[in-house]
mmCIF file of C-alpha atoms in Angstrom:
data_model
loop_
_atom_site.group_PDB
_atom_site.id
_atom_site.type_symbol
_atom_site.label_atom_id
_atom_site.label_comp_id
_atom_site.label_asym_id
_atom_site.label_seq_id
_atom_site.Cartn_x
_atom_site.Cartn_y
_atom_site.Cartn_z
ATOM 1 C CA MET A 1 70.497 99.757 129.854
ATOM 2 C CA ALA A 2 69.699 100.490 126.190
ATOM 3 C CA PHE A 3 71.570 103.795 126.418
ATOM 4 C CA GLN A 4 74.677 102.057 127.781
ATOM 5 C CA HIS A 5 74.544 99.464 124.986
ATOM 6 C CA ALA A 6 74.184 102.162 122.299
ATOM 7 C CA PHE A 7 77.030 104.141 123.873
ATOM 8 C CA THR A 8 79.311 101.074 123.904
ATOM 9 C CA ILE A 9 78.568 100.331 120.243
ATOM 10 C CA SER A 10 79.191 103.975 119.298
ATOM 11 C CA VAL A 11 82.549 103.961 121.064
ATOM 12 C CA LEU A 12 83.565 100.724 119.340
ATOM 13 C CA ILE A 13 82.600 102.092 115.919
ATOM 14 C CA LEU A 14 84.522 105.326 116.505
ATOM 15 C CA LEU A 15 87.550 103.404 117.764
ATOM 16 C CA SER A 16 87.577 101.104 114.731
ATOM 17 C CA LEU A 17 87.248 104.093 112.379
ATOM 18 C CA ALA A 18 90.118 105.864 114.133
ATOM 19 C CA LEU A 19 92.321 102.791 113.875
ATOM 20 C CA THR A 20 91.369 102.372 110.224
ATOM 21 C CA CYS A 21 92.239 105.971 109.392
ATOM 22 C CA LEU A 22 95.415 106.224 111.443
ATOM 23 C CA GLY A 23 96.940 102.787 111.061
ATOM 24 C CA GLN A 24 96.866 102.303 107.308
ATOM 25 C CA ASP A 25 99.773 100.596 105.647
ATOM 26 C CA PHE A 26 100.442 101.928 102.174
ATOM 27 C CA ILE A 27 103.107 99.386 101.168
ATOM 28 C CA GLN A 28 102.402 95.719 100.515
ATOM 29 C CA ILE A 29 105.221 93.323 99.597
ATOM 30 C CA SER A 30 103.974 90.614 97.224
ATOM 31 C CA SER A 31 107.334 89.014 96.440
ATOM 32 C CA PRO A 32 109.247 87.520 98.141
ATOM 33 C CA THR A 33 106.699 85.875 100.403
ATOM 34 C CA ASN A 34 107.158 84.938 104.033
ATOM 35 C CA GLY A 35 108.961 81.576 104.257
ATOM 36 C CA GLN A 36 110.015 81.591 100.593
ATOM 37 C CA THR A 37 113.129 79.585 99.727
ATOM 38 C CA ILE A 38 115.842 81.519 97.921
ATOM 39 C CA SER A 39 119.022 80.106 96.406
ATOM 40 C CA SER A 40 122.515 81.474 96.826
ATOM 41 C CA LYS A 41 123.996 83.452 93.948
ATOM 42 C CA THR A 42 120.670 84.016 92.205
ATOM 43 C CA ARG A 43 118.647 87.080 91.399
ATOM 44 C CA LEU A 44 115.673 87.594 93.692
ATOM 45 C CA ASP A 45 112.773 89.477 92.137
ATOM 46 C CA ILE A 46 111.014 91.877 94.481
ATOM 47 C CA SER A 47 107.483 93.137 93.839
ATOM 48 C CA TYR A 48 105.591 95.616 95.954
ATOM 49 C CA THR A 49 102.528 97.801 95.704
ATOM 50 C CA ILE A 50 101.896 101.324 96.919
ATOM 51 C CA ILE A 51 98.247 101.350 97.961
ATOM 52 C CA GLY A 52 96.211 104.349 96.827
ATOM 53 C CA ALA A 53 94.587 106.072 99.796
ATOM 54 C CA GLN A 54 91.349 106.587 97.856
ATOM 55 C CA THR A 55 91.049 102.828 97.244
ATOM 56 C CA MET A 56 90.699 102.212 100.990
ATOM 57 C CA SER A 57 87.355 102.151 102.703
ATOM 58 C CA PRO A 58 87.110 104.566 104.347
ATOM 59 C CA PRO A 59 89.956 106.632 102.873
ATOM 60 C CA PRO A 60 92.360 107.797 105.589
ATOM 61 C CA ALA A 61 92.102 111.450 106.573
ATOM 62 C CA ASN A 62 95.871 112.025 106.808
ATOM 63 C CA ALA A 63 97.610 109.797 104.276
ATOM 64 C CA SER A 64 101.388 109.823 104.823
ATOM 65 C CA TYR A 65 103.274 108.160 102.005
ATOM 66 C CA PRO A 66 106.983 107.382 102.451
ATOM 67 C CA SER A 67 109.404 109.199 100.173
ATOM 68 C CA THR A 68 111.430 106.033 99.575
ATOM 69 C CA MET A 69 112.058 102.560 100.989
ATOM 70 C CA THR A 70 115.147 100.521 101.848
ATOM 71 C CA ALA A 71 115.678 96.771 102.167
ATOM 72 C CA GLN A 72 118.128 95.150 104.584
ATOM 73 C CA PHE A 73 119.180 91.502 104.386
ATOM 74 C CA GLN A 74 119.381 90.345 108.009
ATOM 75 C CA TRP A 75 120.564 87.188 109.697
ATOM 76 C CA LEU A 76 120.524 86.122 113.328
ATOM 77 C CA GLN A 77 122.008 83.024 114.905
ATOM 78 C CA LYS A 78 119.249 80.542 115.722
ATOM 79 C CA GLY A 79 118.257 80.391 119.366
ATOM 80 C CA THR A 80 119.525 83.898 120.119
ATOM 81 C CA GLU A 81 117.854 87.236 120.515
ATOM 82 C CA GLY A 82 119.312 90.640 120.008
ATOM 83 C CA ASN A 83 120.652 92.698 117.189
ATOM 84 C CA PRO A 84 120.846 90.792 113.924
ATOM 85 C CA LEU A 85 123.695 91.225 111.485
ATOM 86 C CA SER A 86 122.679 92.937 108.272
ATOM 87 C CA LEU A 87 123.745 94.298 104.940
ATOM 88 C CA SER A 88 122.048 96.805 102.705
ATOM 89 C CA ALA A 89 120.245 94.901 99.973
ATOM 90 C CA LEU A 90 118.462 97.768 98.223
ATOM 91 C CA GLY A 91 118.202 101.481 98.793
ATOM 92 C CA GLY A 92 116.137 104.233 97.265
ATOM 93 C CA LEU A 93 113.233 101.994 96.271
ATOM 94 C CA ASP A 94 110.546 104.033 94.531
ATOM 95 C CA THR A 95 107.416 104.674 96.597
ATOM 96 C CA HIS A 96 105.693 107.357 94.540
ATOM 97 C CA HIS A 97 101.955 106.864 94.766
ATOM 98 C CA TYR A 98 99.468 107.297 91.956
ATOM 99 C CA VAL A 99 98.228 110.890 91.606
ATOM 100 C CA ALA A 100 95.776 111.703 94.422
ATOM 101 C CA GLY A 101 95.970 108.055 95.513
ATOM 102 C CA ILE A 102 93.091 107.083 93.224
ATOM 103 C CA GLN A 103 94.564 103.668 92.412
ATOM 104 C CA ASN A 104 97.362 101.326 93.455
ATOM 105 C CA LYS A 105 100.806 101.494 91.863
ATOM 106 C CA GLY A 106 103.053 98.440 91.493
ATOM 107 C CA TYR A 107 106.848 98.332 91.409
ATOM 108 C CA THR A 108 109.479 95.668 90.798
ATOM 109 C CA SER A 109 113.160 95.469 91.593
ATOM 110 C CA SER A 110 115.740 92.728 91.976
ATOM 111 C CA TRP A 111 118.553 91.850 94.340
ATOM 112 C CA ASN A 112 121.494 89.493 93.928
ATOM 113 C CA VAL A 113 121.495 86.945 96.745
ATOM 114 C CA PRO A 114 124.971 86.431 98.275
ATOM 115 C CA ASN A 115 127.038 83.516 96.974
ATOM 116 C CA CYS A 116 128.015 80.276 98.698
ATOM 117 C CA HIS A 117 131.103 81.859 100.310
ATOM 118 C CA PHE A 118 128.803 84.094 102.359
ATOM 119 C CA PHE A 119 126.613 81.163 103.349
ATOM 120 C CA SER A 120 129.603 78.987 104.227
ATOM 121 C CA ARG A 121 130.389 81.610 106.892
ATOM 122 C CA TYR A 122 126.729 82.092 107.889
ATOM 123 C CA ASN A 123 125.374 78.583 107.405
ATOM 124 C CA PRO A 124 121.577 78.483 106.958
ATOM 125 C CA SER A 125 121.362 75.589 109.414
ATOM 126 C CA ASN A 126 122.738 77.953 112.095
ATOM 127 C CA TYR A 127 121.134 81.276 111.095
ATOM 128 C CA ASP A 128 117.693 82.694 110.347
ATOM 129 C CA PHE A 129 117.509 85.068 107.365
ATOM 130 C CA SER A 130 115.073 87.809 106.416
ATOM 131 C CA LEU A 131 114.580 90.862 104.241
ATOM 132 C CA VAL A 132 113.380 93.926 106.134
ATOM 133 C CA PHE A 133 111.726 96.666 104.090
ATOM 134 C CA THR A 134 111.776 100.037 105.855
ATOM 135 C CA PRO A 135 109.703 102.978 104.621
ATOM 136 C CA VAL A 136 111.616 106.272 104.818
ATOM 137 C CA TYR A 137 109.666 109.481 105.393
ATOM 138 C CA SER A 138 110.980 112.916 104.452
ATOM 139 C CA ASP A 139 109.004 114.357 107.365
ATOM 140 C CA ALA A 140 110.089 112.530 110.511
ATOM 141 C CA THR A 141 106.929 113.731 112.270
ATOM 142 C CA ALA A 142 104.521 112.529 109.572
ATOM 143 C CA PRO A 143 101.433 110.939 111.112
ATOM 144 C CA SER A 144 100.783 107.196 110.889
ATOM 145 C CA GLN A 145 104.173 106.054 109.606
ATOM 146 C CA GLN A 146 104.240 102.445 108.477
ATOM 147 C CA GLN A 147 106.415 100.058 110.457
ATOM 148 C CA PRO A 148 109.153 98.015 108.720
ATOM 149 C CA ILE A 149 107.959 94.879 106.925
ATOM 150 C CA LYS A 150 109.919 91.724 107.769
ATOM 151 C CA ILE A 151 109.890 88.806 105.318
ATOM 152 C CA ASP A 152 111.458 85.613 106.697
ATOM 153 C CA LEU A 153 113.397 83.609 104.103
ATOM 154 C CA ASN A 154 114.747 80.081 103.822
ATOM 155 C CA VAL A 155 118.116 79.795 102.096
ATOM 156 C CA GLN A 156 119.247 76.950 99.867
ATOM 157 C CA VAL A 157 122.981 76.990 99.169
ATOM 158 C CA ASN A 158 124.284 75.878 95.797
ATOM 159 C CA ASN A 159 127.596 74.254 96.748
ATOM 160 C CA GLY A 160 127.945 72.489 93.397
ATOM 161 C CA THR A 161 130.482 75.018 92.154
ATOM 162 C CA TYR A 162 132.308 75.590 95.466
ATOM 163 C CA PRO A 163 134.929 77.114 95.847
ATOM 164 C CA LYS A 164 134.336 79.002 92.591
ATOM 165 C CA CYS A 165 130.728 79.879 93.283
#
């Protein structure tokens, strides 16, 4: 009985270590935040951090950093499922990590939110909006690639200057 208990604990520890080493995410988006309200025809500041592999505990054995990252602005009609509509918000976002991954490295960028003409066609009361950040790897077979990061956004439309917004 004691042997079986020790074996079960050993397996759980090994499994958690394997998941820790293989499933590390090296990109964290700090701005915008999930559920943040953005306004039409404004500049949205984007902040993200590339996590240094050596700052993780334990450090991953096979750290695979993306070579770049893209951001897509997506919208999907409420109550539907399927392929959302999208436009390229940002491309070629820098993802260079700190030398040897000994510390984190922060980056900022900005994106111009579409104007009220866009949102008169895709009314926020009828559509859900998000920014999707996708890491791009130069080696398509790199181990432990990070999945896209989806940030849901609320949109406030400034119609005060319509139709000249």
